[in-house]
Amino acid sequence: MAKIRLLRYLGLLLISLLLSLGLNFATSAYSVEPEQLVIQGVNRYQTGDYHGAITDWQSALKVYKSSNNSENIAIVSENIARTYQQLGDPSTAIAYWQDAINHYSRTGNLQKVGRNLTEQAQSYAALGQSRNSINLLCGNSDDLDSLMSCLPNSALEIARQQQDKSGEVAALGSLGEAYRAIGQYPQSIIILEKAEQISDSSHQAAILNSLGNTYTKQADRMMIQANSALLRGSSQGNIFKEQANQYYQKAQEFFNKSIEIAQQQNNTTGQLKGQLNLIQLGKQISATQRDAVIQESLELLEKVSNSPDKIYAAITLANLPDDGIPLTEPLAQCPTKRKLSQSEAENLLKTAEENAKQLQDPRSHSFALGALGHFYECNQDYAQALEYTRQAKWNADQNQANKDSLYLWEWQTGRIQETKGETEPAIAAYQNAVTSLEQIRSDILSSERDVQFDFRDQIEPVYRQLARLRLQKATQETLSLPQKEQELTQGLDTIDRLRLAELQNYLGNDCFLGDSQINQQTELNNPNTAIFNSIILDEETAIIVSLPNGEKKIHWIFKPRSEVNSTLSRFRQGLIESRLAIDDYDLTQARNLYDWLIHPFETDLQKQQINTLVFVQDGLFRTIPMSALYDGEKFLVENYALALTPSLSLVLPESEQKQERALILGVTQPTVIDQQNFEKLTNVPLEVAQVQLNFASNTLLLDEAFNRENLEKELNQSNYKVIHVATHAQFGTIPDDTFLVIGNNNKLTIKELEKVLRQLGGDSESIELLALTACQTAEGDERSTLGLAGVAVQAGVKSVLASLWSIPDESTLQLITNFYQNLAQNNVTKAEALRTAQIALIKAKQNAQINDQYDNPAYWAPFILIGNWN
């Protein structure tokens, strides 16, 4: 996350597009004193004394307010707002922007109203609140056709009405950046290209630089989609990869043009911004070019005037790795070798710290001190590392807006103290870091899609390191039983918070896990249910079981992450391939995993008469079916009903209403989506017919009838408790790759599905069960299974029945028929209904009506129940 913040303050936002955004000069005809204060403030500002300037202007503002001089109130408020923005305090800036807007409105200066709205929008963007920024600039619209006709009183519309070309360019540039921040790259490109078309030469460098950033992000996303497609075995992977390389090439071209124009205009700050962004392309540029750009950047750094931008540029350059691949978290990861020598990097950081001190800017000073602390951490000089980190925390703590950096320094403190063997202080520091993260999690994880792809390096390790130390402490023999229980409880709480963070990160700004969605009551109400939590760490994996009597037990698997992941992948792939085996299939991996996960707790489960196991899984554990674990005699599902949930906090209570009305959706025809072929599901007509038999009240939308319009219409007209979907469903690394195949070669994305299902609204109308019978998650892609959980959380569905991989729809027909027949019986839980249906296939050879081959776990194991298991 620090990288994102650093890049933002390096000028990737279009902060200074307006021609007249230099300081205004306020004059007054009736009082010399406020005029002198304004002049004095300007002088202080020009010498870099920003806080002194603010003090003078605030004194002048009091005088102007006492005489109700709206014109000068507006001008001085604007100056103060801009200075706070430059100091990295956008929260305070926003209030002053609003004062300026209000008073410019009173004087009828609409051009200034529009320009100040743009700058206020930039302040919201600096806080990560890009949706608010879009609202101010144009209005909340995702429709490309309406982006160029904004709402009245928005910054862009005012600029157009006033024929303020500079104001229009600034608003378009800021709007393009806001759409980039929420991951809507095509919209961002269209808007920025429009800005480029109408701008003059003074704006070109900034706009081109912004276009380069957007194409870089689009390339990053396309590369992630490429890797996800390759994991699924899709030929799309190579197509996506080629497209990503084209986007990287475009980004490089825009950065080079931006640098060239800035150089022609003798704009050293613009040159430096472009060059730093060019460096971030890593291996996309040649090593020779990269070395030349770095050297030029170091020379330019000496020429630019002192500002927070200069501080962050120095930090970026000091942390560049020698191999050319940018670190995802340069303030938490140590490069194997720095591009600069150790002494060069140290001097650069010390100079940055001195410059930040002169600026009296706590935010940039905090980053400079923290970067120095990290430098010494990497060099194992822990005394200096702790001292600089302590000072960084103090500076970050001076303003609520700096919480995003405070967590970095608490995390850094924890790493250093843990390395020194100081476990208790390390736990306290990690806990402080998590607490800071929890306060800003929504802004970090949901407001900006950019940060999603760096989650694993920037946020996730904080939770894992805290959980690891707490769980390890819980196994210490010196602790009493109550103390061990307390540590396990706190460790589980940390893991649960990680699960929520992971899910919100996956869903991005489309999901806000508010209080209405989080069930705070996580204690077990079912006396026969045990909860299994897994957490994969670097050198070991912890399995924690919570029993109905309140006891918690832990078992460690002392194997490195790579070996655990390899075992899980082999188990899943072996199950899929075992479908080819006629009579025999290898159960070795199934037995090994049973011994890892279940065997250590067998006595406890039997003693407390457990009949249902609920798994809150981590990593690749999410990609395997627990039902297929084998104890040497029986599969796990033969002994227990099973369910999964992304977090106990997200399990919605079941209503007492009977599940008697169903909406049944299906596609029978072969389909092509995004150049990807989806084969015909020949047994869908039989499957939907069987579902209809179990629900006297039902509606069927098949093939062409299964479209967005009809789906919305049905959900608006009727209250359905069950939605059964018999069509291909793909779950990818990112939500854009997660969709249902619908009629007429169309798709319904997870975001679109959420919008449709949320039309139901309210607990009384919530969907009890969403069944997806032809799902496909990618082998080795732990994020794709978050899509399965995401469907439930995103749409407010209480339970989801889904498959982990595609299986022949003949066996699906048999299992689904049995499932609904079981569910229709009184007092049968969803988990038990699925268990009974799976056992029927396990015993296929004992039933003449079932194909003998279906006893193979490849046919029945992929079906899982997510969410409420009752």
PDB file of C-alpha atoms in Angstrom, residues 654-867:
ATOM      1  CA  GLU A 654     -31.458 -18.954   8.151  1.00  0.00           C
ATOM      2  CA  SER A 655     -35.049 -17.749   8.074  1.00  0.00           C
ATOM      3  CA  GLU A 656     -37.871 -19.915   9.369  1.00  0.00           C
ATOM      4  CA  GLN A 657     -39.751 -19.649   6.077  1.00  0.00           C
ATOM      5  CA  LYS A 658     -39.985 -22.846   4.062  1.00  0.00           C
ATOM      6  CA  GLN A 659     -38.026 -22.971   0.793  1.00  0.00           C
ATOM      7  CA  GLU A 660     -41.023 -23.473  -1.446  1.00  0.00           C
ATOM      8  CA  ARG A 661     -40.537 -21.189  -4.484  1.00  0.00           C
ATOM      9  CA  ALA A 662     -37.694 -21.573  -6.990  1.00  0.00           C
ATOM     10  CA  LEU A 663     -36.350 -19.654  -9.951  1.00  0.00           C
ATOM     11  CA  ILE A 664     -34.674 -22.084 -12.338  1.00  0.00           C
ATOM     12  CA  LEU A 665     -32.173 -20.827 -14.913  1.00  0.00           C
ATOM     13  CA  GLY A 666     -30.296 -22.801 -17.543  1.00  0.00           C
ATOM     14  CA  VAL A 667     -28.379 -22.822 -20.815  1.00  0.00           C
ATOM     15  CA  THR A 668     -28.337 -25.945 -22.982  1.00  0.00           C
ATOM     16  CA  GLN A 669     -26.583 -24.666 -26.096  1.00  0.00           C
ATOM     17  CA  PRO A 670     -22.809 -24.440 -26.759  1.00  0.00           C
ATOM     18  CA  THR A 671     -21.628 -20.889 -26.131  1.00  0.00           C
ATOM     19  CA  VAL A 672     -18.687 -18.664 -26.988  1.00  0.00           C
ATOM     20  CA  ILE A 673     -17.777 -15.989 -24.442  1.00  0.00           C
ATOM     21  CA  ASP A 674     -14.760 -13.718 -24.971  1.00  0.00           C
ATOM     22  CA  GLN A 675     -13.393 -16.127 -27.601  1.00  0.00           C
ATOM     23  CA  GLN A 676     -13.700 -18.986 -25.104  1.00  0.00           C
ATOM     24  CA  ASN A 677     -15.789 -22.062 -25.961  1.00  0.00           C
ATOM     25  CA  PHE A 678     -18.238 -23.540 -23.453  1.00  0.00           C
ATOM     26  CA  GLU A 679     -19.566 -26.933 -24.470  1.00  0.00           C
ATOM     27  CA  LYS A 680     -23.201 -27.967 -24.597  1.00  0.00           C
ATOM     28  CA  LEU A 681     -24.667 -29.222 -21.316  1.00  0.00           C
ATOM     29  CA  THR A 682     -26.862 -32.007 -22.713  1.00  0.00           C
ATOM     30  CA  ASN A 683     -28.551 -32.982 -19.449  1.00  0.00           C
ATOM     31  CA  VAL A 684     -29.634 -29.487 -18.404  1.00  0.00           C
ATOM     32  CA  PRO A 685     -33.252 -30.060 -19.614  1.00  0.00           C
ATOM     33  CA  LEU A 686     -33.467 -33.158 -17.416  1.00  0.00           C
ATOM     34  CA  GLU A 687     -31.795 -31.360 -14.510  1.00  0.00           C
ATOM     35  CA  VAL A 688     -34.181 -28.406 -14.532  1.00  0.00           C
ATOM     36  CA  ALA A 689     -37.145 -30.786 -14.917  1.00  0.00           C
ATOM     37  CA  GLN A 690     -36.088 -32.621 -11.770  1.00  0.00           C
ATOM     38  CA  VAL A 691     -35.723 -29.350  -9.876  1.00  0.00           C
ATOM     39  CA  GLN A 692     -39.206 -28.338 -11.026  1.00  0.00           C
ATOM     40  CA  LEU A 693     -40.613 -31.570  -9.576  1.00  0.00           C
ATOM     41  CA  ASN A 694     -39.290 -30.576  -6.146  1.00  0.00           C
ATOM     42  CA  PHE A 695     -40.792 -27.083  -6.200  1.00  0.00           C
ATOM     43  CA  ALA A 696     -44.479 -26.860  -7.005  1.00  0.00           C
ATOM     44  CA  SER A 697     -44.092 -23.106  -7.391  1.00  0.00           C
ATOM     45  CA  ASN A 698     -41.306 -22.359  -9.862  1.00  0.00           C
ATOM     46  CA  THR A 699     -40.346 -20.279 -12.885  1.00  0.00           C
ATOM     47  CA  LEU A 700     -38.037 -21.494 -15.650  1.00  0.00           C
ATOM     48  CA  LEU A 701     -35.846 -19.280 -17.845  1.00  0.00           C
ATOM     49  CA  LEU A 702     -33.998 -21.425 -20.383  1.00  0.00           C
ATOM     50  CA  ASP A 703     -31.493 -20.473 -23.111  1.00  0.00           C
ATOM     51  CA  GLU A 704     -32.576 -17.217 -24.834  1.00  0.00           C
ATOM     52  CA  ALA A 705     -35.095 -16.564 -22.050  1.00  0.00           C
ATOM     53  CA  PHE A 706     -32.229 -16.533 -19.534  1.00  0.00           C
ATOM     54  CA  ASN A 707     -31.060 -12.938 -19.914  1.00  0.00           C
ATOM     55  CA  ARG A 708     -30.518  -9.931 -17.659  1.00  0.00           C
ATOM     56  CA  GLU A 709     -33.854  -8.317 -18.432  1.00  0.00           C
ATOM     57  CA  ASN A 710     -35.952 -11.403 -17.699  1.00  0.00           C
ATOM     58  CA  LEU A 711     -33.943 -12.178 -14.569  1.00  0.00           C
ATOM     59  CA  GLU A 712     -34.480  -8.676 -13.188  1.00  0.00           C
ATOM     60  CA  LYS A 713     -38.162  -8.822 -14.083  1.00  0.00           C
ATOM     61  CA  GLU A 714     -38.704 -12.117 -12.272  1.00  0.00           C
ATOM     62  CA  LEU A 715     -36.883 -11.016  -9.136  1.00  0.00           C
ATOM     63  CA  ASN A 716     -38.864  -7.794  -9.038  1.00  0.00           C
ATOM     64  CA  GLN A 717     -42.171  -9.602  -9.430  1.00  0.00           C
ATOM     65  CA  SER A 718     -41.748 -12.602  -7.137  1.00  0.00           C
ATOM     66  CA  ASN A 719     -40.044 -13.669  -3.932  1.00  0.00           C
ATOM     67  CA  TYR A 720     -37.795 -16.675  -4.623  1.00  0.00           C
ATOM     68  CA  LYS A 721     -36.090 -18.579  -1.849  1.00  0.00           C
ATOM     69  CA  VAL A 722     -34.095 -20.843  -4.163  1.00  0.00           C
ATOM     70  CA  ILE A 723     -32.323 -19.920  -7.381  1.00  0.00           C
ATOM     71  CA  HIS A 724     -30.990 -22.881  -9.340  1.00  0.00           C
ATOM     72  CA  VAL A 725     -28.546 -22.109 -12.161  1.00  0.00           C
ATOM     73  CA  ALA A 726     -27.716 -24.910 -14.603  1.00  0.00           C
ATOM     74  CA  THR A 727     -25.085 -23.270 -16.773  1.00  0.00           C
ATOM     75  CA  HIS A 728     -21.337 -22.840 -16.982  1.00  0.00           C
ATOM     76  CA  ALA A 729     -19.884 -20.635 -14.248  1.00  0.00           C
ATOM     77  CA  GLN A 730     -16.269 -19.497 -14.383  1.00  0.00           C
ATOM     78  CA  PHE A 731     -14.363 -18.214 -11.355  1.00  0.00           C
ATOM     79  CA  GLY A 732     -11.120 -16.357 -11.996  1.00  0.00           C
ATOM     80  CA  THR A 733      -8.361 -14.505 -10.182  1.00  0.00           C
ATOM     81  CA  ILE A 734     -10.261 -11.223 -10.410  1.00  0.00           C
ATOM     82  CA  PRO A 735     -14.025 -10.503 -10.429  1.00  0.00           C
ATOM     83  CA  ASP A 736     -13.880  -9.544 -14.114  1.00  0.00           C
ATOM     84  CA  ASP A 737     -13.067 -13.203 -14.856  1.00  0.00           C
ATOM     85  CA  THR A 738     -15.931 -14.469 -12.675  1.00  0.00           C
ATOM     86  CA  PHE A 739     -19.230 -14.880 -14.518  1.00  0.00           C
ATOM     87  CA  LEU A 740     -22.199 -17.063 -15.452  1.00  0.00           C
ATOM     88  CA  VAL A 741     -22.878 -18.038 -19.055  1.00  0.00           C
ATOM     89  CA  ILE A 742     -26.374 -16.877 -20.031  1.00  0.00           C
ATOM     90  CA  GLY A 743     -28.389 -17.090 -23.234  1.00  0.00           C
ATOM     91  CA  ASN A 744     -27.435 -15.655 -26.642  1.00  0.00           C
ATOM     92  CA  ASN A 745     -23.660 -16.008 -26.051  1.00  0.00           C
ATOM     93  CA  ASN A 746     -23.723 -13.491 -23.215  1.00  0.00           C
ATOM     94  CA  LYS A 747     -22.343 -13.511 -19.688  1.00  0.00           C
ATOM     95  CA  LEU A 748     -23.463 -12.237 -16.296  1.00  0.00           C
ATOM     96  CA  THR A 749     -20.520 -11.036 -14.179  1.00  0.00           C
ATOM     97  CA  ILE A 750     -20.378 -11.325 -10.417  1.00  0.00           C
ATOM     98  CA  LYS A 751     -20.952  -7.569 -10.167  1.00  0.00           C
ATOM     99  CA  GLU A 752     -24.036  -7.752 -12.399  1.00  0.00           C
ATOM    100  CA  LEU A 753     -25.343 -10.758 -10.482  1.00  0.00           C
ATOM    101  CA  GLU A 754     -24.963  -8.857  -7.231  1.00  0.00           C
ATOM    102  CA  LYS A 755     -26.932  -5.884  -8.563  1.00  0.00           C
ATOM    103  CA  VAL A 756     -29.735  -8.161  -9.722  1.00  0.00           C
ATOM    104  CA  LEU A 757     -29.976 -10.254  -6.556  1.00  0.00           C
ATOM    105  CA  ARG A 758     -29.776  -7.278  -4.217  1.00  0.00           C
ATOM    106  CA  GLN A 759     -33.010  -5.994  -5.697  1.00  0.00           C
ATOM    107  CA  LEU A 760     -34.688  -8.459  -3.352  1.00  0.00           C
ATOM    108  CA  GLY A 761     -33.569  -6.467  -0.317  1.00  0.00           C
ATOM    109  CA  GLY A 762     -34.259  -7.209   3.339  1.00  0.00           C
ATOM    110  CA  ASP A 763     -33.893 -10.361   5.425  1.00  0.00           C
ATOM    111  CA  SER A 764     -37.457 -11.478   4.820  1.00  0.00           C
ATOM    112  CA  GLU A 765     -36.778 -11.752   1.108  1.00  0.00           C
ATOM    113  CA  SER A 766     -33.178 -13.011   1.210  1.00  0.00           C
ATOM    114  CA  ILE A 767     -32.335 -16.008  -0.948  1.00  0.00           C
ATOM    115  CA  GLU A 768     -31.815 -19.136   1.106  1.00  0.00           C
ATOM    116  CA  LEU A 769     -29.950 -21.087  -1.566  1.00  0.00           C
ATOM    117  CA  LEU A 770     -28.160 -20.317  -4.816  1.00  0.00           C
ATOM    118  CA  ALA A 771     -27.179 -23.487  -6.691  1.00  0.00           C
ATOM    119  CA  LEU A 772     -24.454 -23.314  -9.381  1.00  0.00           C
ATOM    120  CA  THR A 773     -24.011 -26.771 -10.846  1.00  0.00           C
ATOM    121  CA  ALA A 774     -21.362 -26.319 -13.547  1.00  0.00           C
ATOM    122  CA  CYS A 775     -18.606 -24.208 -11.973  1.00  0.00           C
ATOM    123  CA  GLN A 776     -14.931 -24.108 -12.889  1.00  0.00           C
ATOM    124  CA  THR A 777     -12.174 -22.781 -10.644  1.00  0.00           C
ATOM    125  CA  ALA A 778      -8.570 -22.729 -11.769  1.00  0.00           C
ATOM    126  CA  GLU A 779      -6.039 -25.319 -10.644  1.00  0.00           C
ATOM    127  CA  GLY A 780      -3.497 -23.728  -8.302  1.00  0.00           C
ATOM    128  CA  ASP A 781      -5.372 -20.417  -8.203  1.00  0.00           C
ATOM    129  CA  GLU A 782      -6.413 -19.826  -4.605  1.00  0.00           C
ATOM    130  CA  ARG A 783      -7.989 -16.468  -5.475  1.00  0.00           C
ATOM    131  CA  SER A 784     -10.456 -17.987  -7.939  1.00  0.00           C
ATOM    132  CA  THR A 785     -12.228 -19.845  -5.136  1.00  0.00           C
ATOM    133  CA  LEU A 786     -12.775 -16.507  -3.418  1.00  0.00           C
ATOM    134  CA  GLY A 787     -15.219 -15.896  -6.260  1.00  0.00           C
ATOM    135  CA  LEU A 788     -17.390 -18.748  -4.985  1.00  0.00           C
ATOM    136  CA  ALA A 789     -17.483 -17.196  -1.537  1.00  0.00           C
ATOM    137  CA  GLY A 790     -17.841 -13.785  -3.105  1.00  0.00           C
ATOM    138  CA  VAL A 791     -21.096 -14.756  -4.806  1.00  0.00           C
ATOM    139  CA  ALA A 792     -22.655 -15.492  -1.438  1.00  0.00           C
ATOM    140  CA  VAL A 793     -21.357 -12.378   0.300  1.00  0.00           C
ATOM    141  CA  GLN A 794     -21.751 -10.017  -2.638  1.00  0.00           C
ATOM    142  CA  ALA A 795     -25.340 -10.991  -3.337  1.00  0.00           C
ATOM    143  CA  GLY A 796     -26.478 -11.496   0.245  1.00  0.00           C
ATOM    144  CA  VAL A 797     -27.230 -15.186  -0.382  1.00  0.00           C
ATOM    145  CA  LYS A 798     -27.283 -17.355   2.724  1.00  0.00           C
ATOM    146  CA  SER A 799     -25.972 -20.551   1.122  1.00  0.00           C
ATOM    147  CA  VAL A 800     -24.314 -21.457  -2.168  1.00  0.00           C
ATOM    148  CA  LEU A 801     -24.134 -24.971  -3.599  1.00  0.00           C
ATOM    149  CA  ALA A 802     -21.379 -25.073  -6.217  1.00  0.00           C
ATOM    150  CA  SER A 803     -18.768 -27.295  -7.845  1.00  0.00           C
ATOM    151  CA  LEU A 804     -15.011 -26.776  -7.682  1.00  0.00           C
ATOM    152  CA  TRP A 805     -14.478 -28.076 -11.223  1.00  0.00           C
ATOM    153  CA  SER A 806     -16.533 -29.104 -14.239  1.00  0.00           C
ATOM    154  CA  ILE A 807     -17.908 -32.631 -14.177  1.00  0.00           C
ATOM    155  CA  PRO A 808     -20.156 -34.577 -16.591  1.00  0.00           C
ATOM    156  CA  ASP A 809     -23.697 -33.283 -16.266  1.00  0.00           C
ATOM    157  CA  GLU A 810     -25.096 -36.851 -16.104  1.00  0.00           C
ATOM    158  CA  SER A 811     -23.656 -37.345 -12.615  1.00  0.00           C
ATOM    159  CA  THR A 812     -24.613 -33.783 -11.727  1.00  0.00           C
ATOM    160  CA  LEU A 813     -28.220 -34.621 -12.601  1.00  0.00           C
ATOM    161  CA  GLN A 814     -28.162 -37.589 -10.232  1.00  0.00           C
ATOM    162  CA  LEU A 815     -26.607 -35.685  -7.342  1.00  0.00           C
ATOM    163  CA  ILE A 816     -28.805 -32.594  -7.691  1.00  0.00           C
ATOM    164  CA  THR A 817     -31.966 -34.702  -7.876  1.00  0.00           C
ATOM    165  CA  ASN A 818     -31.032 -36.472  -4.639  1.00  0.00           C
ATOM    166  CA  PHE A 819     -30.019 -33.207  -2.968  1.00  0.00           C
ATOM    167  CA  TYR A 820     -33.379 -31.507  -3.498  1.00  0.00           C
ATOM    168  CA  GLN A 821     -35.291 -34.625  -2.538  1.00  0.00           C
ATOM    169  CA  ASN A 822     -33.324 -34.781   0.702  1.00  0.00           C
ATOM    170  CA  LEU A 823     -33.766 -31.061   1.337  1.00  0.00           C
ATOM    171  CA  ALA A 824     -37.542 -31.400   1.053  1.00  0.00           C
ATOM    172  CA  GLN A 825     -37.609 -33.602   4.141  1.00  0.00           C
ATOM    173  CA  ASN A 826     -38.318 -31.993   7.493  1.00  0.00           C
ATOM    174  CA  ASN A 827     -35.405 -31.117   9.781  1.00  0.00           C
ATOM    175  CA  VAL A 828     -32.747 -31.893   7.179  1.00  0.00           C
ATOM    176  CA  THR A 829     -29.968 -29.299   6.947  1.00  0.00           C
ATOM    177  CA  LYS A 830     -28.482 -28.256   3.619  1.00  0.00           C
ATOM    178  CA  ALA A 831     -25.162 -29.822   4.639  1.00  0.00           C
ATOM    179  CA  GLU A 832     -26.887 -33.113   5.514  1.00  0.00           C
ATOM    180  CA  ALA A 833     -28.896 -33.042   2.266  1.00  0.00           C
ATOM    181  CA  LEU A 834     -25.665 -32.720   0.267  1.00  0.00           C
ATOM    182  CA  ARG A 835     -23.959 -35.400   2.350  1.00  0.00           C
ATOM    183  CA  THR A 836     -26.767 -37.894   1.714  1.00  0.00           C
ATOM    184  CA  ALA A 837     -26.704 -37.128  -2.017  1.00  0.00           C
ATOM    185  CA  GLN A 838     -22.956 -37.673  -2.165  1.00  0.00           C
ATOM    186  CA  ILE A 839     -23.172 -40.929  -0.225  1.00  0.00           C
ATOM    187  CA  ALA A 840     -25.756 -42.168  -2.741  1.00  0.00           C
ATOM    188  CA  LEU A 841     -23.094 -41.818  -5.469  1.00  0.00           C
ATOM    189  CA  ILE A 842     -20.391 -43.335  -3.256  1.00  0.00           C
ATOM    190  CA  LYS A 843     -22.651 -46.406  -3.017  1.00  0.00           C
ATOM    191  CA  ALA A 844     -23.424 -46.375  -6.737  1.00  0.00           C
ATOM    192  CA  LYS A 845     -22.510 -50.034  -7.150  1.00  0.00           C
ATOM    193  CA  GLN A 846     -25.262 -50.917  -4.674  1.00  0.00           C
ATOM    194  CA  ASN A 847     -27.913 -49.096  -6.716  1.00  0.00           C
ATOM    195  CA  ALA A 848     -28.826 -50.339 -10.181  1.00  0.00           C
ATOM    196  CA  GLN A 849     -30.232 -46.925 -11.106  1.00  0.00           C
ATOM    197  CA  ILE A 850     -26.877 -45.167 -10.679  1.00  0.00           C
ATOM    198  CA  ASN A 851     -23.874 -45.562 -12.983  1.00  0.00           C
ATOM    199  CA  ASP A 852     -21.224 -47.603 -11.152  1.00  0.00           C
ATOM    200  CA  GLN A 853     -18.518 -45.132 -12.165  1.00  0.00           C
ATOM    201  CA  TYR A 854     -20.132 -42.407 -10.074  1.00  0.00           C
ATOM    202  CA  ASP A 855     -18.693 -43.890  -6.884  1.00  0.00           C
ATOM    203  CA  ASN A 856     -15.436 -42.256  -7.982  1.00  0.00           C
ATOM    204  CA  PRO A 857     -14.878 -39.052  -5.938  1.00  0.00           C
ATOM    205  CA  ALA A 858     -14.173 -37.163  -9.174  1.00  0.00           C
ATOM    206  CA  TYR A 859     -17.945 -37.163  -9.769  1.00  0.00           C
ATOM    207  CA  TRP A 860     -19.356 -36.333  -6.316  1.00  0.00           C
ATOM    208  CA  ALA A 861     -16.559 -34.642  -4.348  1.00  0.00           C
ATOM    209  CA  PRO A 862     -16.407 -31.314  -6.262  1.00  0.00           C
ATOM    210  CA  PHE A 863     -19.804 -30.223  -4.887  1.00  0.00           C
ATOM    211  CA  ILE A 864     -19.411 -27.972  -1.867  1.00  0.00           C
ATOM    212  CA  LEU A 865     -21.770 -25.966   0.330  1.00  0.00           C
ATOM    213  CA  ILE A 866     -20.714 -22.425   1.239  1.00  0.00           C
ATOM    214  CA  GLY A 867     -22.319 -20.248   3.903  1.00  0.00           C
TER     215      GLY A 867
END
